[in-house]
PDB file of C-alpha atoms in Angstrom:
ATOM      1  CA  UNK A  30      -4.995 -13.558 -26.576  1.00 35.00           C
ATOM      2  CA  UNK A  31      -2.992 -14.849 -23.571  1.00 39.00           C
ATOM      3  CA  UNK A  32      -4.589 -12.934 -20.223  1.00 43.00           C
ATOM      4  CA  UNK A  33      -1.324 -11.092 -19.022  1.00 45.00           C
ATOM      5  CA  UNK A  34      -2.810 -11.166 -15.990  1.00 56.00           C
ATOM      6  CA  UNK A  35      -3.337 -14.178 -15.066  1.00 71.00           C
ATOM      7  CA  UNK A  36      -0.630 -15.938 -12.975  1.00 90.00           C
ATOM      8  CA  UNK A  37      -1.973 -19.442 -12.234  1.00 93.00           C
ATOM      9  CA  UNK A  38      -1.310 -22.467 -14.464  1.00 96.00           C
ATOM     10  CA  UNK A  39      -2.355 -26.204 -14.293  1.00 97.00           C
ATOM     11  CA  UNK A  40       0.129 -28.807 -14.716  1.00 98.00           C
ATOM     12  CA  UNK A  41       0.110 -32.561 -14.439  1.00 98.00           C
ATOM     13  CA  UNK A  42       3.212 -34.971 -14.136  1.00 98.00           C
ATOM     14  CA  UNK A  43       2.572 -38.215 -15.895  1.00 98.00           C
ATOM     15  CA  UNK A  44       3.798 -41.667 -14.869  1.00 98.00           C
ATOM     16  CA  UNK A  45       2.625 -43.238 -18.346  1.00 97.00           C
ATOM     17  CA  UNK A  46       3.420 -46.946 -19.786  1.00 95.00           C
ATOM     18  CA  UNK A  47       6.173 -47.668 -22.011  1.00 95.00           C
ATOM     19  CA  UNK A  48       7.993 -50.678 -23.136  1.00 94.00           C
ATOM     20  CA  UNK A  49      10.756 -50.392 -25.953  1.00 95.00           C
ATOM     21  CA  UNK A  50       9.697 -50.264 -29.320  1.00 95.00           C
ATOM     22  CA  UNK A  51       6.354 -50.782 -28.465  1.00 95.00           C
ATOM     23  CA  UNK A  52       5.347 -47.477 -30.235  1.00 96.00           C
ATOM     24  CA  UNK A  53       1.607 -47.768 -30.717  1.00 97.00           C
ATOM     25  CA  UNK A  54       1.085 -49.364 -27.311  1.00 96.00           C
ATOM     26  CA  UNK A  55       3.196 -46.269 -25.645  1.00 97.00           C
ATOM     27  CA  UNK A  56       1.262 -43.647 -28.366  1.00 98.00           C
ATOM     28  CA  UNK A  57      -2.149 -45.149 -27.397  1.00 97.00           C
ATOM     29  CA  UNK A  58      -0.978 -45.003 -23.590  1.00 97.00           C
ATOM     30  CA  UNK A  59      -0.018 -41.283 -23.793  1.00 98.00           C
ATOM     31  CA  UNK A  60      -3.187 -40.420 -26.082  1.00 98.00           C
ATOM     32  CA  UNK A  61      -5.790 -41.739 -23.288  1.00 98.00           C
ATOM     33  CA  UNK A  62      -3.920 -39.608 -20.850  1.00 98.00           C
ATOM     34  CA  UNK A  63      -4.435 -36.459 -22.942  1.00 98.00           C
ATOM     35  CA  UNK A  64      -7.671 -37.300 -23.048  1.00 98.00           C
ATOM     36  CA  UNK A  65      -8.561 -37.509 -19.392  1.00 97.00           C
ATOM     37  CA  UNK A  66      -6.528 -34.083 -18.684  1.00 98.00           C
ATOM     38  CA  UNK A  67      -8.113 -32.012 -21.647  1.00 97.00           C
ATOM     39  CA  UNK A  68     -11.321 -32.580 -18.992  1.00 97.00           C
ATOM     40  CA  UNK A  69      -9.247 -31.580 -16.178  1.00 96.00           C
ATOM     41  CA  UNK A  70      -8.669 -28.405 -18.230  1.00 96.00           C
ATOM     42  CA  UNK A  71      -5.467 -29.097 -17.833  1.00 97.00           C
ATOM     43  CA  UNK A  72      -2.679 -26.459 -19.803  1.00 97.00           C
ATOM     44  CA  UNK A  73       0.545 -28.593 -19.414  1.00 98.00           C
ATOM     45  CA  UNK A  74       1.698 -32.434 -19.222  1.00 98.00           C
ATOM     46  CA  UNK A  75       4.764 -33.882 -18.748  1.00 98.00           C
ATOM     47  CA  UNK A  76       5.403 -37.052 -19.377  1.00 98.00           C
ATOM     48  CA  UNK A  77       8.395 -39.040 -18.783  1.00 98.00           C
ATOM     49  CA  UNK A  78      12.096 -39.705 -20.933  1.00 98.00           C
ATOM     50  CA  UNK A  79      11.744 -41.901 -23.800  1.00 97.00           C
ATOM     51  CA  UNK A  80       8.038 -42.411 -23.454  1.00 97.00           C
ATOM     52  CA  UNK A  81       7.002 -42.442 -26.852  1.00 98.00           C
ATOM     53  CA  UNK A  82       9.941 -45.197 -28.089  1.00 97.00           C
ATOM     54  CA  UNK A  83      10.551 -47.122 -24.244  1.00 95.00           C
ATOM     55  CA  UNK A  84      13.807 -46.875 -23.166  1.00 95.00           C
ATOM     56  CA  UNK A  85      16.659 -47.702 -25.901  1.00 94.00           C
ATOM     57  CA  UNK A  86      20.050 -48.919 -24.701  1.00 90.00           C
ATOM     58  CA  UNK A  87      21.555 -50.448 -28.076  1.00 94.00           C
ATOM     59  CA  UNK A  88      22.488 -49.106 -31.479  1.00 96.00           C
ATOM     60  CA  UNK A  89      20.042 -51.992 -33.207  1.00 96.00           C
ATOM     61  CA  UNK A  90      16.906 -50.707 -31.266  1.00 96.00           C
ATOM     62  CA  UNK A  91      17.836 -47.086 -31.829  1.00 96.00           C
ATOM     63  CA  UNK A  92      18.301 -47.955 -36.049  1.00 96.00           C
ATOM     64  CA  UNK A  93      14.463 -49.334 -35.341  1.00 97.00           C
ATOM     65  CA  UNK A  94      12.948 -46.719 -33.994  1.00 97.00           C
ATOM     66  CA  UNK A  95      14.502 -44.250 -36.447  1.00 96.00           C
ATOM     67  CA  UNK A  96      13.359 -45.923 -39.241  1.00 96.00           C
ATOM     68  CA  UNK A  97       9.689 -45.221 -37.958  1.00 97.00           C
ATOM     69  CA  UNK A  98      10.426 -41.920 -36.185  1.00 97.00           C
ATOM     70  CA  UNK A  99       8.872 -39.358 -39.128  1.00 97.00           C
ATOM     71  CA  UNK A 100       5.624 -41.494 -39.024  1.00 98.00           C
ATOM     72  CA  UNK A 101       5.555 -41.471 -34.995  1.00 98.00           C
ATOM     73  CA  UNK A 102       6.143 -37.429 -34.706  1.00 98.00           C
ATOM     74  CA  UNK A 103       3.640 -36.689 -37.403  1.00 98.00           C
ATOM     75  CA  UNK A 104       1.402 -38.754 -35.160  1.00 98.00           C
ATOM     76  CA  UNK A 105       2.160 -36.994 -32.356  1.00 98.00           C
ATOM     77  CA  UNK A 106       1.053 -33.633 -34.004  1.00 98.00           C
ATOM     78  CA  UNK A 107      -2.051 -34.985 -34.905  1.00 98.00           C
ATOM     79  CA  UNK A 108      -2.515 -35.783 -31.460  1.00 98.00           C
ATOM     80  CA  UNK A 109      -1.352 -32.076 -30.216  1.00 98.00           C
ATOM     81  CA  UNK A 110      -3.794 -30.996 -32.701  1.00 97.00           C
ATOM     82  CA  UNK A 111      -6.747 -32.906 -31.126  1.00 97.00           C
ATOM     83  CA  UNK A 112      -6.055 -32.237 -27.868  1.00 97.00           C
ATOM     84  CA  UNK A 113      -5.840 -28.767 -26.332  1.00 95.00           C
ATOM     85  CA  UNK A 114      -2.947 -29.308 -23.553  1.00 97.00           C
ATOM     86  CA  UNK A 115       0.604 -28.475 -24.443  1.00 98.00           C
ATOM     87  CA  UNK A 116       2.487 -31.594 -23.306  1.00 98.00           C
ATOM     88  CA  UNK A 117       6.339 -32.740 -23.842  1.00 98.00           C
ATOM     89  CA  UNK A 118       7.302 -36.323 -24.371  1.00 98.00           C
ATOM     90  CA  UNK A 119      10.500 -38.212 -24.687  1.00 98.00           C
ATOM     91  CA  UNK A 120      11.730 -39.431 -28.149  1.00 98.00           C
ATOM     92  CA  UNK A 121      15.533 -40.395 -30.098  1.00 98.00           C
ATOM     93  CA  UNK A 122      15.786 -37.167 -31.997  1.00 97.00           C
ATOM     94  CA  UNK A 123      18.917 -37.017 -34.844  1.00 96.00           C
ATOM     95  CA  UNK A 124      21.252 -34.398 -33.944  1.00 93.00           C
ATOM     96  CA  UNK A 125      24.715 -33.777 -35.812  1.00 84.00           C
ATOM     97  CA  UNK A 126      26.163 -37.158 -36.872  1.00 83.00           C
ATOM     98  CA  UNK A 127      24.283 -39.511 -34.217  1.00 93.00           C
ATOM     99  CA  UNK A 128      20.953 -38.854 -32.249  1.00 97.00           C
ATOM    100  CA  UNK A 129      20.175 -37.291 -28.942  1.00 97.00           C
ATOM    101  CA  UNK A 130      17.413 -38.641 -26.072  1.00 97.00           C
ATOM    102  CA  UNK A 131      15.041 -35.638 -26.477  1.00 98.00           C
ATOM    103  CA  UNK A 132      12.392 -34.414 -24.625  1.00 98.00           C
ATOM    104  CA  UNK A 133       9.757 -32.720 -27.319  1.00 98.00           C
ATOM    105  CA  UNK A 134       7.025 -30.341 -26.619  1.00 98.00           C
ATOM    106  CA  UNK A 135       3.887 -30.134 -28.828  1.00 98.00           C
ATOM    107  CA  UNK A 136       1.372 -27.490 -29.168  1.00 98.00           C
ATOM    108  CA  UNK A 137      -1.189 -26.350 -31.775  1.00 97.00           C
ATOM    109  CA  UNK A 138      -0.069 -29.393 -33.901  1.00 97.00           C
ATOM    110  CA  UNK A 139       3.773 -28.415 -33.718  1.00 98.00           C
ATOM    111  CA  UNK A 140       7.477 -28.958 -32.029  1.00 98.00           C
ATOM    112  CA  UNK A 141       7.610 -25.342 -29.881  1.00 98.00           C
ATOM    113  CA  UNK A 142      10.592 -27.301 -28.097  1.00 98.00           C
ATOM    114  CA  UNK A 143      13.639 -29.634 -27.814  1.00 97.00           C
ATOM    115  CA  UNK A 144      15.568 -30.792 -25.260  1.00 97.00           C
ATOM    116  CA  UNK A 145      18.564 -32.758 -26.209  1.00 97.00           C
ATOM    117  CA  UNK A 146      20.196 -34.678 -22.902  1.00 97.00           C
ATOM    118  CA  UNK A 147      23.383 -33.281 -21.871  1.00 96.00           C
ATOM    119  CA  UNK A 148      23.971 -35.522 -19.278  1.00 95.00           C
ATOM    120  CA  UNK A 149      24.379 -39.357 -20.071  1.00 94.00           C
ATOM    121  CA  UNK A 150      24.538 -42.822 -18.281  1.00 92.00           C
ATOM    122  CA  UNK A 151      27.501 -45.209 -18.980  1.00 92.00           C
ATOM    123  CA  UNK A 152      25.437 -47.207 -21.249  1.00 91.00           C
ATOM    124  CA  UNK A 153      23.726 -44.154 -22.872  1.00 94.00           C
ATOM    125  CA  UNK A 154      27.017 -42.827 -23.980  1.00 94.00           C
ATOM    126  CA  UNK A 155      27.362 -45.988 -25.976  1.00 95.00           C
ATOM    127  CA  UNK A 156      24.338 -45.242 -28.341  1.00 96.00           C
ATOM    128  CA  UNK A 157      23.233 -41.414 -28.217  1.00 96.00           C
ATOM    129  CA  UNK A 158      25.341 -38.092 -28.423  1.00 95.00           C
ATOM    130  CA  UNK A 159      25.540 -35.494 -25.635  1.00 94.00           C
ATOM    131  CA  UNK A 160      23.434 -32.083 -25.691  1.00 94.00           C
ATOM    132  CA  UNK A 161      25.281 -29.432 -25.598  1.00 91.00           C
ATOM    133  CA  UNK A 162      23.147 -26.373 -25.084  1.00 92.00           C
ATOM    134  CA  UNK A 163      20.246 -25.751 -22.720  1.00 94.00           C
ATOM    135  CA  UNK A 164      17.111 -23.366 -23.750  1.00 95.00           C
ATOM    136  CA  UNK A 165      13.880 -22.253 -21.793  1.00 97.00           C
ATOM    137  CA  UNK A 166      10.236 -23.797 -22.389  1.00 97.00           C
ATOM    138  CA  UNK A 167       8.188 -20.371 -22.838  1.00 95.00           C
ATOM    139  CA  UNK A 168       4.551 -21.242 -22.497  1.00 92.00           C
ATOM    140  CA  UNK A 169       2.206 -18.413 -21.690  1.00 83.00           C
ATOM    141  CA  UNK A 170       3.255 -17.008 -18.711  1.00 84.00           C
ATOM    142  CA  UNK A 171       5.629 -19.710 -17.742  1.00 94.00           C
ATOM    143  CA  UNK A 172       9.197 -20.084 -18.106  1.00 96.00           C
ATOM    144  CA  UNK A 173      10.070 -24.190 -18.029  1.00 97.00           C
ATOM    145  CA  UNK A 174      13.713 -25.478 -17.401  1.00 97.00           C
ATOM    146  CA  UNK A 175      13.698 -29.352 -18.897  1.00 98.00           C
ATOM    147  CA  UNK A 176      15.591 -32.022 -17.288  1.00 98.00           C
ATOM    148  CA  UNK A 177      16.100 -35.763 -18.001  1.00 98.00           C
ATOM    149  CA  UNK A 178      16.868 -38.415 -15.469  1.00 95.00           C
ATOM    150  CA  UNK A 179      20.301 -38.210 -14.928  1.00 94.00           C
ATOM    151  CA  UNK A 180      20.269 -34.460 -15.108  1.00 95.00           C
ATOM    152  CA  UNK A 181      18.417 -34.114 -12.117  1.00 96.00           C
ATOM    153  CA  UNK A 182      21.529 -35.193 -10.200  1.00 95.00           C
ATOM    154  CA  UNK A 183      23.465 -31.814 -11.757  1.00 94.00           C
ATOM    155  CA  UNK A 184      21.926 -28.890  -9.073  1.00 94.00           C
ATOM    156  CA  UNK A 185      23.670 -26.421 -11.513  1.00 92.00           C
ATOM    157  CA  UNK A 186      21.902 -27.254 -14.529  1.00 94.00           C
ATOM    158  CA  UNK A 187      18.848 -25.902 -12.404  1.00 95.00           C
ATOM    159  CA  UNK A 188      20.484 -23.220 -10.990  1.00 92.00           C
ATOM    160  CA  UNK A 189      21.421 -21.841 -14.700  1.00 93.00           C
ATOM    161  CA  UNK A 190      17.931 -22.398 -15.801  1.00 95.00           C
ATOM    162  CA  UNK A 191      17.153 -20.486 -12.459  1.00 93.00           C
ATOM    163  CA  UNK A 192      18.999 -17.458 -13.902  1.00 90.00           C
ATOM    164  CA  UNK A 193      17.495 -17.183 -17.344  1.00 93.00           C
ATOM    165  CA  UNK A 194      14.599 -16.970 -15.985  1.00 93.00           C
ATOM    166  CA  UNK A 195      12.993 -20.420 -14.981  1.00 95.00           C
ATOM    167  CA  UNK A 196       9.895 -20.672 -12.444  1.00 96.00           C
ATOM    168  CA  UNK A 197       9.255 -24.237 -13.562  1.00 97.00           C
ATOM    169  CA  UNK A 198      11.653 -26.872 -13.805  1.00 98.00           C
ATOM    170  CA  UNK A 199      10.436 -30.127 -14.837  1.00 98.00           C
ATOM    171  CA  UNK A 200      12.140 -33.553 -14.433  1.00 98.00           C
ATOM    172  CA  UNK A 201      11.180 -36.594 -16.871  1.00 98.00           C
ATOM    173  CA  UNK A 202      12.813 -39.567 -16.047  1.00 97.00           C
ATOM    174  CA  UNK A 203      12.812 -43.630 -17.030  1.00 95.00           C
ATOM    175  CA  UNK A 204      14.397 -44.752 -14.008  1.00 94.00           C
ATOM    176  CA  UNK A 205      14.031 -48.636 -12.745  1.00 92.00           C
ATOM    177  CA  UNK A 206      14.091 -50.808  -9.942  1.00 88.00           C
ATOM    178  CA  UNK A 207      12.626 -49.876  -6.551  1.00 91.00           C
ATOM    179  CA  UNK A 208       9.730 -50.013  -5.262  1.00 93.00           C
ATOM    180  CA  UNK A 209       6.902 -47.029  -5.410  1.00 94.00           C
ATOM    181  CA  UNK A 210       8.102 -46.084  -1.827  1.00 96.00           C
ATOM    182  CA  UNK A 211      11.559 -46.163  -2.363  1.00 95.00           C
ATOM    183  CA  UNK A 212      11.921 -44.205  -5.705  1.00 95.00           C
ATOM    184  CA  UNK A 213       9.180 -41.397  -4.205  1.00 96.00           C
ATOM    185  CA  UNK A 214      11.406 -41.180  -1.047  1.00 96.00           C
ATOM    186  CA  UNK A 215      14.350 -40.482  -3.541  1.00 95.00           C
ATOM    187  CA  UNK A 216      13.059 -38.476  -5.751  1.00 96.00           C
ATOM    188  CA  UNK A 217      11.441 -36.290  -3.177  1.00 96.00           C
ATOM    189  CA  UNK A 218      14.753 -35.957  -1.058  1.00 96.00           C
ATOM    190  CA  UNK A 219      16.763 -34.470  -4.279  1.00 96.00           C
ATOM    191  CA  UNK A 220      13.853 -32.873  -6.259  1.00 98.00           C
ATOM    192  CA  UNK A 221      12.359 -30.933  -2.760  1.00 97.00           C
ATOM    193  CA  UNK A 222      15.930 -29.079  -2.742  1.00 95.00           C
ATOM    194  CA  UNK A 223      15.663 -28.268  -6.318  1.00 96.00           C
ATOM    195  CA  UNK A 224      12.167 -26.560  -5.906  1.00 96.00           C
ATOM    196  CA  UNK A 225      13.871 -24.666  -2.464  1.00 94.00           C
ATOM    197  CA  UNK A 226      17.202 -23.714  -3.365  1.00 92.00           C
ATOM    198  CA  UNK A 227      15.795 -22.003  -6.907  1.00 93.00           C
ATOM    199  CA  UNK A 228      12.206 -20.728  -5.812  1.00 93.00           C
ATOM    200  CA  UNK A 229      11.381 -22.362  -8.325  1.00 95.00           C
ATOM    201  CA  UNK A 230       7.908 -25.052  -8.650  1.00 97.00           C
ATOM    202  CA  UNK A 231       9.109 -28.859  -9.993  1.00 98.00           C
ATOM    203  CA  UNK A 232       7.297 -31.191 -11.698  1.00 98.00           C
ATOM    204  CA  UNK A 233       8.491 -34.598 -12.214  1.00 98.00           C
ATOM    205  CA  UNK A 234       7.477 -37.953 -13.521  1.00 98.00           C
ATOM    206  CA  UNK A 235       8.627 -41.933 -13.904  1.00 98.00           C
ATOM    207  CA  UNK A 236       7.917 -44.082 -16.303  1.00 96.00           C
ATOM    208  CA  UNK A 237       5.793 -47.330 -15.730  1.00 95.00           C
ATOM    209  CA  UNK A 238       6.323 -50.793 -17.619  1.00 91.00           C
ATOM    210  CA  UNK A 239       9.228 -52.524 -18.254  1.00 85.00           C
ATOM    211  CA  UNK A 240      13.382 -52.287 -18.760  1.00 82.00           C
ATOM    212  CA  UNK A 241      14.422 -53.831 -22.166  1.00 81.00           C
ATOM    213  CA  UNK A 242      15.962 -56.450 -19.562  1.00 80.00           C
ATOM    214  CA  UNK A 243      12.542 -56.856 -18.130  1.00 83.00           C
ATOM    215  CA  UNK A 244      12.939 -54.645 -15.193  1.00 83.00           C
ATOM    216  CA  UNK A 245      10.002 -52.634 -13.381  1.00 91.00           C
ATOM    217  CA  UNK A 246       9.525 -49.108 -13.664  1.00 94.00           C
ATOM    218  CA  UNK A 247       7.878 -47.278 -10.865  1.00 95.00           C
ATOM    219  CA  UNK A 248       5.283 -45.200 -11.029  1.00 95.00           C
ATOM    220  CA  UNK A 249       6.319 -42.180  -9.296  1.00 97.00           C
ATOM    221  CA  UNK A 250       5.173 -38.484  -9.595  1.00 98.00           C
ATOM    222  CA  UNK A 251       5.010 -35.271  -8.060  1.00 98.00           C
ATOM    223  CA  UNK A 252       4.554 -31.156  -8.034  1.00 98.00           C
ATOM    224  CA  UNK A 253       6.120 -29.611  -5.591  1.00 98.00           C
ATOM    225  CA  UNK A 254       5.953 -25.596  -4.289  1.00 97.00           C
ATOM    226  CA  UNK A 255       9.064 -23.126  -4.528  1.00 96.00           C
ATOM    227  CA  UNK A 256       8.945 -23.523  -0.959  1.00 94.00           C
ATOM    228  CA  UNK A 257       9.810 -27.158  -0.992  1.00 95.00           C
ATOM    229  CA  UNK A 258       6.476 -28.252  -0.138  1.00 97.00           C
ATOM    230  CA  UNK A 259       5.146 -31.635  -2.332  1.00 97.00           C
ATOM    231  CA  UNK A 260       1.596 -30.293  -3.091  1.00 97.00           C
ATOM    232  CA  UNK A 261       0.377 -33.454  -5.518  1.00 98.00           C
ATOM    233  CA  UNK A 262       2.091 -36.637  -5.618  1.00 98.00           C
ATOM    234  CA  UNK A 263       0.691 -40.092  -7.449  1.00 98.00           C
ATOM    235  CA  UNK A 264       2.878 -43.375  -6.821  1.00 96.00           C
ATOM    236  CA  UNK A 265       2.401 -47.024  -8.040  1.00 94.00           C
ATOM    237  CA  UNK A 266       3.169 -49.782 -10.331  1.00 93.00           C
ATOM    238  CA  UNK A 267       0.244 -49.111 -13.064  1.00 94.00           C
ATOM    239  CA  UNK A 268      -0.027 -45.827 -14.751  1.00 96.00           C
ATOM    240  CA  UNK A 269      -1.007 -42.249 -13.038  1.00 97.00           C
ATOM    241  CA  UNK A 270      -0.565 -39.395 -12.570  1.00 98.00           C
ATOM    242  CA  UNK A 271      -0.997 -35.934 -10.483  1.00 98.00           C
ATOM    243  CA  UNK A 272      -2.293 -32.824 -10.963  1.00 98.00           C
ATOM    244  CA  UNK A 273      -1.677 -29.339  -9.474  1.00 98.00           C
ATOM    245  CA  UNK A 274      -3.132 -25.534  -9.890  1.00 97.00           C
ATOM    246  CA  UNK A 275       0.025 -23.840  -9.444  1.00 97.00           C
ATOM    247  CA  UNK A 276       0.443 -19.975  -8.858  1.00 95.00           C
ATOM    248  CA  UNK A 277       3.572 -18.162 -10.267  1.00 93.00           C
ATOM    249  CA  UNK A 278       2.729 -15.111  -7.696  1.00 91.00           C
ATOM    250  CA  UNK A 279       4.366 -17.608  -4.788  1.00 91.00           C
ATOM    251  CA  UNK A 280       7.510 -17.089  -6.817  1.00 90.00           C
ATOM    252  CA  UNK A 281       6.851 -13.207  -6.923  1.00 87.00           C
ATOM    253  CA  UNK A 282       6.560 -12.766  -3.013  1.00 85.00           C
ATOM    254  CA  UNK A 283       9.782 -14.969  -2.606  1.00 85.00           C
ATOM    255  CA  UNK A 284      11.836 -12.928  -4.213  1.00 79.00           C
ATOM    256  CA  UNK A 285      10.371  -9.662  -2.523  1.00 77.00           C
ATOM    257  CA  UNK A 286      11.952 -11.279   0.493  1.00 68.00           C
ATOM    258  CA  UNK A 287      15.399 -10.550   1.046  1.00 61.00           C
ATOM    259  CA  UNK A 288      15.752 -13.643   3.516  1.00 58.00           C
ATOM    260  CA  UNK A 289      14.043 -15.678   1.156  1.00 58.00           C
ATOM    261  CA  UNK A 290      15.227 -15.349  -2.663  1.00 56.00           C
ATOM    262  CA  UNK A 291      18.537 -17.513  -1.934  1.00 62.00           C
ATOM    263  CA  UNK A 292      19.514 -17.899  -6.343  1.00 62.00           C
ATOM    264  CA  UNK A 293      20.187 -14.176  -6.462  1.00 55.00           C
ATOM    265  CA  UNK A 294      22.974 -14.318  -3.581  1.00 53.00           C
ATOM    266  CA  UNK A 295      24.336 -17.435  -5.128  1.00 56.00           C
ATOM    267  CA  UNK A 296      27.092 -17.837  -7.784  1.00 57.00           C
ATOM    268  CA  UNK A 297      28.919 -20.771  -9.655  1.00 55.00           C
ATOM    269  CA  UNK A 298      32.071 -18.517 -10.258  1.00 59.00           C
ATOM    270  CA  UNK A 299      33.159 -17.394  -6.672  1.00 59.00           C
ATOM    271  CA  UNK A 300      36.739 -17.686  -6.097  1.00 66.00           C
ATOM    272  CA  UNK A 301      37.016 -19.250  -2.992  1.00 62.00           C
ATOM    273  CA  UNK A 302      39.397 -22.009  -1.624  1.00 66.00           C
ATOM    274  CA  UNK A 303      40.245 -24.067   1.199  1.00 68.00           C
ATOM    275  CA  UNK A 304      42.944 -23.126   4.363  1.00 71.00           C
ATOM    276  CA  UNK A 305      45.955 -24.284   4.272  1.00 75.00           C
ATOM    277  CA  UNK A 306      46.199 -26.944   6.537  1.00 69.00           C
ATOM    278  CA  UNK A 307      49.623 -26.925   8.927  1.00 66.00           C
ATOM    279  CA  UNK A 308      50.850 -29.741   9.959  1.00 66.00           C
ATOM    280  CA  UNK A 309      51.522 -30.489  13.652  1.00 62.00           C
ATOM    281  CA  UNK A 310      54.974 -31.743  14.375  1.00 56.00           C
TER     282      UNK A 310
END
C-alpha cells in the first residue's frame, strides 16, 4: 500500500551506452544499471531517447529494429520484473500508419506509459511520425511530465505539463557532439529555467556511445531543485549516472508563496500586443 504520507522519492538520470541496432549490447548496458540502482534503493530511472535501439535516422534501420521490437519489449518486462525500480527507456514504437520515437515506462513487468515525440528534427521527420497528445507519468506520489531531446527546447510543453499537474519533468535526450563540459553547460542553462519557471524538479539524461555516423555522445546528467538549484550532476564520455533523494514538500512551500509560485500567474492565451510604432518625419 503506497504510504500517502510520504513525500520524498529517489530518482536517478542515466547517461547509458547505446549504439544503433546494437540491441543486446544497449539491453545488457541498461540491465547492469538497474542492477546497481535496485541497491541504491532507488524508485525511478530515466534513461535516455532511443536507448534500447541507438539512435535511428533511416527508414532501413527503423524496418530492422521493428522486425525484432516484440522480442526486445518482452525482454524488457522481464527485466522490469526482476528489478524493483520503475524506469522509462527510449524505443521506435508503431503508432497509426508509421512509428513514433517513444519513451516507455516499465513497472511490475508492464508498459504503465508512452510517450510518443511531438517534436521532431529535420531528419527525424523523414522516418518517424509526430505525437500528437501529451499525458502525465503517475507514479506513487509523483506526477512526471516526459520530454525528448528536441522537446526540451519548447518551454510550453513544460508549462502545460506544469498545469495538469506535473512536479517532475524529465528530459531524455540522444544528443551528439560536444564535449562533457560543453553539453552540461547547455543543458544546465535551458533545463535550470525549466525547473524555476514551473516549480517543478528536472531530471535529465544523454546518451553515451556513438552517432550512426560515428559521432560521440556525451555523457551528461543531472537533477535539479524547483528552485533552479542542480543538486546531482554526473558528466563524461563512459557511462554514469546521478542520483538524488528528492522531496515533493519543496514544491508544496513554493506554491504557499505568493512571490514564489510564478506558473499560476502565467498564461499562454493572454491577448496582448505590441505599440504601434509612429514614425518620425
Amino acid at each position: 500500500m503506497m504510504d500517502i504520507t510520504k513525500s520524498t522519492m529517489r530518482i536517478a538520470a542515466v547517461s547509458s551506452w547505446m549504439e544503433t541496432l546494437a540491441i543486446e549490447q544497449n539491453l545488457r548496458c541498461i540491465e547492469s544499471f538497474l542492477s546497481e540502482l535496485e541497491k541504491q534503493e532507488v524508485e525511478y530511472a530515466l534513461f535516455p531517447e532511443l536507448s534500447v535501439s541507438g539512435y535511428i535516422n533511416t527508414t532501413d534501420d527503423l524496418a530492422s529494429f521493428l522486425s525484432v521490437a516484440d522480442d526486445t519489449i518482452l525482454k524488457l518486462k522481464q527485466l522490469s520484473k526482476q528489478y524493483s525500480i520503475t524506469f522509462s527507456v527510449g524505443i521506435p514504437m508503431l503508432i497509426d500508419k508509421g512509428a513514433a520515437i517513444a519513451q516507455l515506462t516499465f513497472k511490475d513487468g508492464n508498459i504503465i506509459h508512452q510517450h510518443n515525440k511531438t517534436h521532431l528534427s529535420v531528419h527525424e521527420k523523414e522516418v518517424f511520425e509526430l505525437g500528437k497528445e501529451l499525458e502525465l507519468l503517475s507514479l506513487n506520489h509523483s506526477k512526471i511530465g516526459m520530454h525528448l531531446c528536441l522537446e526540451s527546447h519548447y518551454p510550453e510543453l513544460s508549462l502545460q505539463y506544469q498545469c495538469q499537474g506535473a512536479n517532475l519533468l524529465a528530459f531524455a535526450f540522444a544528443s551528439p557532439r560536444e564535449t562533457p563540459e560543453e553539453k552540461m553547460e547547455r543543458f544546465q542553462m535551458m533545463l535550470k529555467c525549466r525547473a524555476y519557471d514551473n516549480a517543478c524538479f528536472v531530471m535529465a539524461c544523454n546518451a553515451t556511445g556513438t552517432t550512426p555516423t560515428k559521432k560521440n555522445y556525451a555523457g551528461v546528467s543531472m537533477i535539479i531543485s524547483p528552485r533552479g538549484k542542480v543538486i546531482a550532476q554526473y558528466k563524461g564520455m563512459a557511462p554514469g549516472y546521478c542520483m538524488a533523494e528528492i522531496d515533493f514538500y519543496d514544491i508544496r512551500k513554493i506554491k504557499d508563496s505568493l512571490m514564489s509560485d510564478f506558473p499560476s500567474c502565467r498564461t499562454t492565451t493572454l491577448n496582448l500586443s505590441f505599440k504601434e510604432k509612429i514614425d518620425e518625419e
